[in-house]
Tab-separated table of C-alpha atoms and ligand atoms in Angstrom:
chain	number	residue	atom	x	y	z
A	1	MET	CA	9.161	-28.254	-43.377
A	2	GLY	CA	11.923	-26.975	-45.557
A	3	ALA	CA	12.552	-29.830	-47.928
A	4	GLU	CA	10.619	-32.131	-45.577
A	5	VAL	CA	6.940	-32.871	-45.939
A	6	LEU	CA	4.878	-33.252	-42.767
A	7	ARG	CA	1.829	-35.500	-42.688
A	8	THR	CA	-1.104	-35.438	-40.314
A	9	GLU	CA	-4.180	-37.650	-40.367
A	10	ARG	CA	-5.878	-35.528	-43.060
A	11	LEU	CA	-3.235	-33.060	-44.249
A	12	ILE	CA	0.041	-32.778	-46.088
A	13	LEU	CA	2.142	-29.768	-45.040
A	14	ARG	CA	4.650	-28.969	-47.743
A	15	ARG	CA	6.679	-26.256	-49.411
A	16	PRO	CA	4.412	-23.817	-51.298
A	17	ARG	CA	4.432	-24.051	-55.089
A	18	GLU	CA	3.416	-21.933	-58.063
A	19	ALA	CA	-0.038	-23.554	-58.370
A	20	ASP	CA	-0.881	-22.465	-54.796
A	21	ARG	CA	-0.792	-18.799	-55.752
A	22	GLU	CA	-4.313	-18.703	-57.106
A	23	PRO	CA	-6.133	-20.407	-54.189
A	24	PHE	CA	-3.873	-18.461	-51.790
A	25	ALA	CA	-4.965	-15.172	-53.416
A	26	ARG	CA	-8.628	-16.243	-53.273
A	27	MET	CA	-8.289	-16.936	-49.558
A	28	ASN	CA	-6.478	-13.633	-48.920
A	29	ALA	CA	-9.200	-11.709	-50.782
A	30	ASP	CA	-11.976	-13.195	-48.591
A	31	PRO	CA	-13.225	-10.689	-45.970
A	32	ARG	CA	-14.176	-13.568	-43.622
A	33	VAL	CA	-10.587	-14.843	-43.606
A	34	MET	CA	-9.136	-11.343	-43.224
A	35	GLU	CA	-11.610	-10.112	-40.599
A	36	PHE	CA	-8.860	-9.729	-37.985
A	37	PHE	CA	-6.224	-8.292	-40.329
A	38	PRO	CA	-6.048	-4.682	-41.489
A	39	ALA	CA	-7.346	-5.454	-45.008
A	40	THR	CA	-7.950	-8.120	-47.628
A	41	LEU	CA	-5.045	-8.595	-50.055
A	42	SER	CA	-4.965	-7.890	-53.774
A	43	ARG	CA	-3.504	-10.541	-56.092
A	44	GLU	CA	-0.215	-8.604	-56.165
A	45	GLU	CA	-0.070	-8.373	-52.358
A	46	SER	CA	-0.891	-12.059	-52.022
A	47	ASP	CA	1.858	-13.013	-54.497
A	48	ALA	CA	4.304	-10.759	-52.618
A	49	LEU	CA	3.396	-12.538	-49.378
A	50	MET	CA	4.010	-15.892	-51.081
A	51	GLU	CA	7.464	-14.632	-52.068
A	52	ARG	CA	8.192	-13.549	-48.483
A	53	ILE	CA	7.204	-17.036	-47.292
A	54	GLU	CA	9.706	-18.544	-49.753
A	55	ALA	CA	12.425	-16.044	-48.765
A	56	HIS	CA	11.803	-16.864	-45.079
A	57	LEU	CA	12.303	-20.550	-45.869
A	58	GLU	CA	15.625	-19.784	-47.597
A	59	GLN	CA	16.770	-17.633	-44.666
A	60	HIS	CA	15.649	-19.731	-41.695
A	61	GLY	CA	15.105	-23.263	-43.050
A	62	PHE	CA	11.430	-23.198	-42.016
A	63	SER	CA	8.414	-21.099	-42.892
A	64	TRP	CA	4.684	-21.263	-43.389
A	65	CYS	CA	3.733	-24.520	-45.123
A	66	ALA	CA	1.037	-24.995	-47.690
A	67	ALA	CA	-1.672	-27.245	-46.219
A	68	GLU	CA	-3.130	-29.717	-48.686
A	69	LEU	CA	-5.983	-32.167	-48.097
A	70	GLN	CA	-4.660	-35.699	-48.513
A	71	ASP	CA	-7.970	-36.945	-49.930
A	72	THR	CA	-8.330	-34.434	-52.758
A	73	GLY	CA	-4.923	-32.759	-53.110
A	74	GLU	CA	-6.686	-29.420	-52.612
A	75	PHE	CA	-4.746	-26.451	-51.227
A	76	ILE	CA	-6.660	-25.213	-48.179
A	77	GLY	CA	-4.323	-22.649	-46.615
A	78	PHE	CA	-1.142	-22.195	-44.623
A	79	ILE	CA	0.109	-23.464	-41.277
A	80	GLY	CA	3.654	-22.970	-40.088
A	81	LEU	CA	6.408	-21.122	-38.309
A	82	ALA	CA	7.831	-17.637	-38.760
A	83	VAL	CA	10.278	-15.269	-37.132
A	84	PRO	CA	8.415	-11.968	-36.583
A	85	ARG	CA	10.165	-8.987	-38.135
A	86	PHE	CA	9.044	-6.457	-35.530
A	87	GLU	CA	10.537	-5.868	-32.094
A	88	ALA	CA	8.564	-6.454	-28.920
A	89	ALA	CA	9.171	-7.560	-25.334
A	90	PHE	CA	8.999	-11.231	-26.422
A	91	THR	CA	11.184	-11.058	-29.565
A	92	PRO	CA	13.314	-12.581	-30.983
A	93	CYS	CA	11.040	-15.610	-31.080
A	94	VAL	CA	9.451	-18.165	-33.393
A	95	GLU	CA	5.751	-17.796	-34.008
A	96	ILE	CA	3.282	-20.491	-35.028
A	97	GLY	CA	0.453	-19.322	-37.277
A	98	TRP	CA	-2.418	-20.491	-39.460
A	99	ARG	CA	-4.779	-19.231	-42.133
A	100	LEU	CA	-7.315	-21.494	-43.809
A	101	ALA	CA	-9.927	-20.918	-46.507
A	102	ALA	CA	-13.302	-20.397	-44.792
A	103	GLU	CA	-14.896	-23.503	-46.380
A	104	TYR	CA	-12.550	-25.630	-44.255
A	105	TRP	CA	-13.100	-24.002	-40.865
A	106	GLY	CA	-14.611	-25.848	-37.932
A	107	LEU	CA	-13.237	-29.274	-38.872
A	108	GLY	CA	-10.280	-29.240	-36.504
A	109	LEU	CA	-7.842	-28.927	-39.404
A	110	ALA	CA	-5.882	-25.912	-38.084
A	111	THR	CA	-5.344	-27.619	-34.730
A	112	GLU	CA	-4.434	-30.931	-36.379
A	113	GLY	CA	-1.843	-29.306	-38.635
A	114	ALA	CA	-0.505	-27.053	-35.879
A	115	ARG	CA	0.028	-30.012	-33.504
A	116	THR	CA	2.335	-31.607	-36.054
A	117	VAL	CA	4.137	-28.295	-36.595
A	118	VAL	CA	4.618	-27.958	-32.809
A	119	ASP	CA	6.155	-31.458	-32.663
A	120	TYR	CA	8.421	-30.562	-35.573
A	121	ALA	CA	9.470	-27.273	-33.940
A	122	PHE	CA	10.477	-28.979	-30.696
A	123	ALA	CA	11.767	-32.358	-31.916
A	124	ASP	CA	13.399	-31.464	-35.236
A	125	LEU	CA	14.297	-27.795	-34.898
A	126	GLY	CA	15.122	-28.099	-31.205
A	127	LEU	CA	13.270	-24.913	-30.270
A	128	LYS	CA	12.631	-24.379	-26.557
A	129	GLU	CA	9.602	-22.147	-26.926
A	130	ILE	CA	7.134	-21.085	-29.564
A	131	VAL	CA	4.652	-18.242	-29.330
A	132	SER	CA	1.480	-17.262	-31.110
A	133	PHE	CA	-0.320	-13.945	-31.122
A	134	THR	CA	-3.429	-12.378	-32.511
A	135	THR	CA	-5.693	-9.428	-32.022
A	136	VAL	CA	-7.780	-9.708	-28.825
A	137	ALA	CA	-11.092	-10.378	-30.620
A	138	ASN	CA	-9.883	-13.292	-32.773
A	139	ALA	CA	-11.603	-15.970	-30.667
A	140	ARG	CA	-11.233	-18.775	-33.253
A	141	SER	CA	-7.484	-18.389	-33.415
A	142	ARG	CA	-7.225	-18.056	-29.637
A	143	ARG	CA	-9.184	-21.290	-29.312
A	144	VAL	CA	-6.655	-23.080	-31.534
A	145	MET	CA	-3.860	-21.749	-29.284
A	146	GLU	CA	-5.685	-23.060	-26.209
A	147	LYS	CA	-6.288	-26.467	-27.795
A	148	LEU	CA	-2.548	-26.704	-28.483
A	149	GLY	CA	-1.944	-26.264	-24.751
A	150	MET	CA	-0.458	-22.792	-25.128
A	151	THR	CA	-0.675	-20.532	-22.088
A	152	TYR	CA	-1.933	-16.979	-21.917
A	153	ASP	CA	-0.782	-14.321	-19.451
A	154	PRO	CA	-2.546	-10.939	-19.693
A	155	ALA	CA	0.768	-9.359	-18.601
A	156	ASP	CA	2.094	-10.265	-22.099
A	157	ASP	CA	-0.620	-8.267	-23.945
A	158	PHE	CA	0.995	-5.834	-26.377
A	159	ASP	CA	0.283	-3.240	-29.043
A	160	HIS	CA	1.274	-4.540	-32.469
A	161	PRO	CA	3.951	-2.136	-33.731
A	162	GLY	CA	2.721	-2.539	-37.308
A	163	LEU	CA	-0.671	-0.997	-36.479
A	164	ALA	CA	-1.222	2.689	-35.826
A	165	GLU	CA	-2.347	4.017	-32.462
A	166	GLY	CA	-6.129	3.889	-32.265
A	167	HIS	CA	-6.388	0.989	-34.770
A	168	ALA	CA	-9.141	-1.383	-33.583
A	169	GLN	CA	-6.888	-4.464	-33.941
A	170	ARG	CA	-3.779	-2.989	-32.353
A	171	ARG	CA	-4.085	-4.681	-28.963
A	172	HIS	CA	-2.761	-8.245	-29.190
A	173	VAL	CA	-2.642	-11.277	-26.931
A	174	LEU	CA	0.395	-13.529	-26.707
A	175	TYR	CA	0.307	-17.265	-26.068
A	176	ARG	CA	3.392	-19.321	-25.250
A	177	LEU	CA	4.284	-23.004	-25.400
A	178	ARG	CA	7.495	-24.363	-23.883
A	179	ARG	CA	9.055	-27.702	-24.721
A	180	ASN	CA	8.212	-29.825	-21.713
A	181	CYS	CA	11.227	-32.114	-21.571
A	182	ASP	CA	13.526	-29.619	-19.854
B	1	COA	C1	-8.214	-19.494	-37.012
B	1	COA	C2	-8.472	-20.609	-38.050
B	1	COA	C3	-7.161	-21.025	-38.688
B	1	COA	C4	-9.079	-21.801	-37.307
B	1	COA	O1	-9.199	-22.901	-38.216
B	1	COA	P1	-10.093	-24.188	-37.902
B	1	COA	O2	-9.581	-25.311	-38.732
B	1	COA	O3	-11.525	-23.827	-38.009
B	1	COA	O4	-9.719	-24.434	-36.369
B	1	COA	P2	-10.143	-25.695	-35.500
B	1	COA	O5	-11.359	-26.324	-36.094
B	1	COA	O6	-8.937	-26.527	-35.298
B	1	COA	O7	-10.514	-24.993	-34.114
B	1	COA	C5	-11.350	-23.852	-34.066
B	1	COA	C6	-11.944	-23.718	-32.674
B	1	COA	O8	-12.542	-22.418	-32.562
B	1	COA	C7	-13.879	-22.566	-32.111
B	1	COA	N1	-14.642	-21.434	-32.619
B	1	COA	C8	-15.163	-21.270	-33.841
B	1	COA	N2	-15.780	-20.082	-33.919
B	1	COA	C9	-15.607	-19.479	-32.723
B	1	COA	C10	-16.004	-18.252	-32.169
B	1	COA	N3	-16.682	-17.358	-32.898
B	1	COA	N4	-15.659	-17.967	-30.896
B	1	COA	C11	-14.959	-18.850	-30.147
B	1	COA	N5	-14.531	-20.041	-30.621
B	1	COA	C12	-14.872	-20.356	-31.888
B	1	COA	C13	-14.309	-23.889	-32.667
B	1	COA	O9	-15.450	-24.359	-32.006
B	1	COA	C14	-13.050	-24.720	-32.410
B	1	COA	O10	-12.918	-25.067	-31.029
B	1	COA	P3	-13.479	-26.501	-30.468
B	1	COA	O11	-12.714	-27.578	-31.183
B	1	COA	O12	-13.167	-26.429	-29.013
B	1	COA	O13	-14.930	-26.562	-30.779
B	1	COA	C15	-9.449	-20.155	-39.149
B	1	COA	O14	-10.639	-19.693	-38.543
B	1	COA	C16	-8.865	-19.041	-40.015
B	1	COA	O15	-8.149	-19.296	-40.959
B	1	COA	N6	-9.212	-17.779	-39.672
B	1	COA	C17	-8.785	-16.636	-40.468
B	1	COA	C18	-7.306	-16.360	-40.402
B	1	COA	C19	-6.825	-16.066	-39.001
B	1	COA	O16	-7.464	-15.334	-38.253
B	1	COA	N7	-5.666	-16.632	-38.674
B	1	COA	C20	-5.059	-16.458	-37.392
B	1	COA	C21	-4.326	-15.203	-37.312
B	1	COA	S1	-3.437	-15.091	-35.769
């Protein structure tokens, strides 16, 4: 996930590269993909996010991975791990997340990639717990969390500190997954 490449049945999860910037920007400019985020991203904002992903990899040894279809070599989005920068009741923690281009939704690809990332997080990184969070209304993402076996406790609901009071997406749900061998 740093230097390593992870493989699933249909995907390759690998370090992002220069050629990903364009399809990444296209995905980040799509209102369907960004429905549950404050705004779509400009090319500059998307490139800056790509640089933060790379910097996170340098700092922590893991990050979001570019997801590529094995069959075609196409870049279809990102799946991976991140350390949230904000403070909340559940931080510090490692978060699992996903964002795919809309053409590839509904094929089980996010769940397939995330399962392999979960295995990597527990077996290779030795993490004891990973979390995932999203705004309350993001049912697709919540479904992926459920399919991964993550658990939801309404007592963990929180207001995202990066969103202003009154913002429609401020209320977030938190899902947790603990390594089950201890
Ligand atoms: C969330 C996202 C990654 C899911 O990708 P995906 O490859 O389509 O996910 P999967 O196919 O593995 O699973 C999606 C599940 O959501 C379900 N689903 C789809 N639309 C739904 C809806 N409107 N309400 C509830 N569930 C829905 C699907 O039926 C599927 O569940 P199932 O296998 O039980 O049928 C993708 O929609 C995406 O990139 N969204 C935009 C970015 C985003 O919101 N990222 C998460 C931020 S926390």
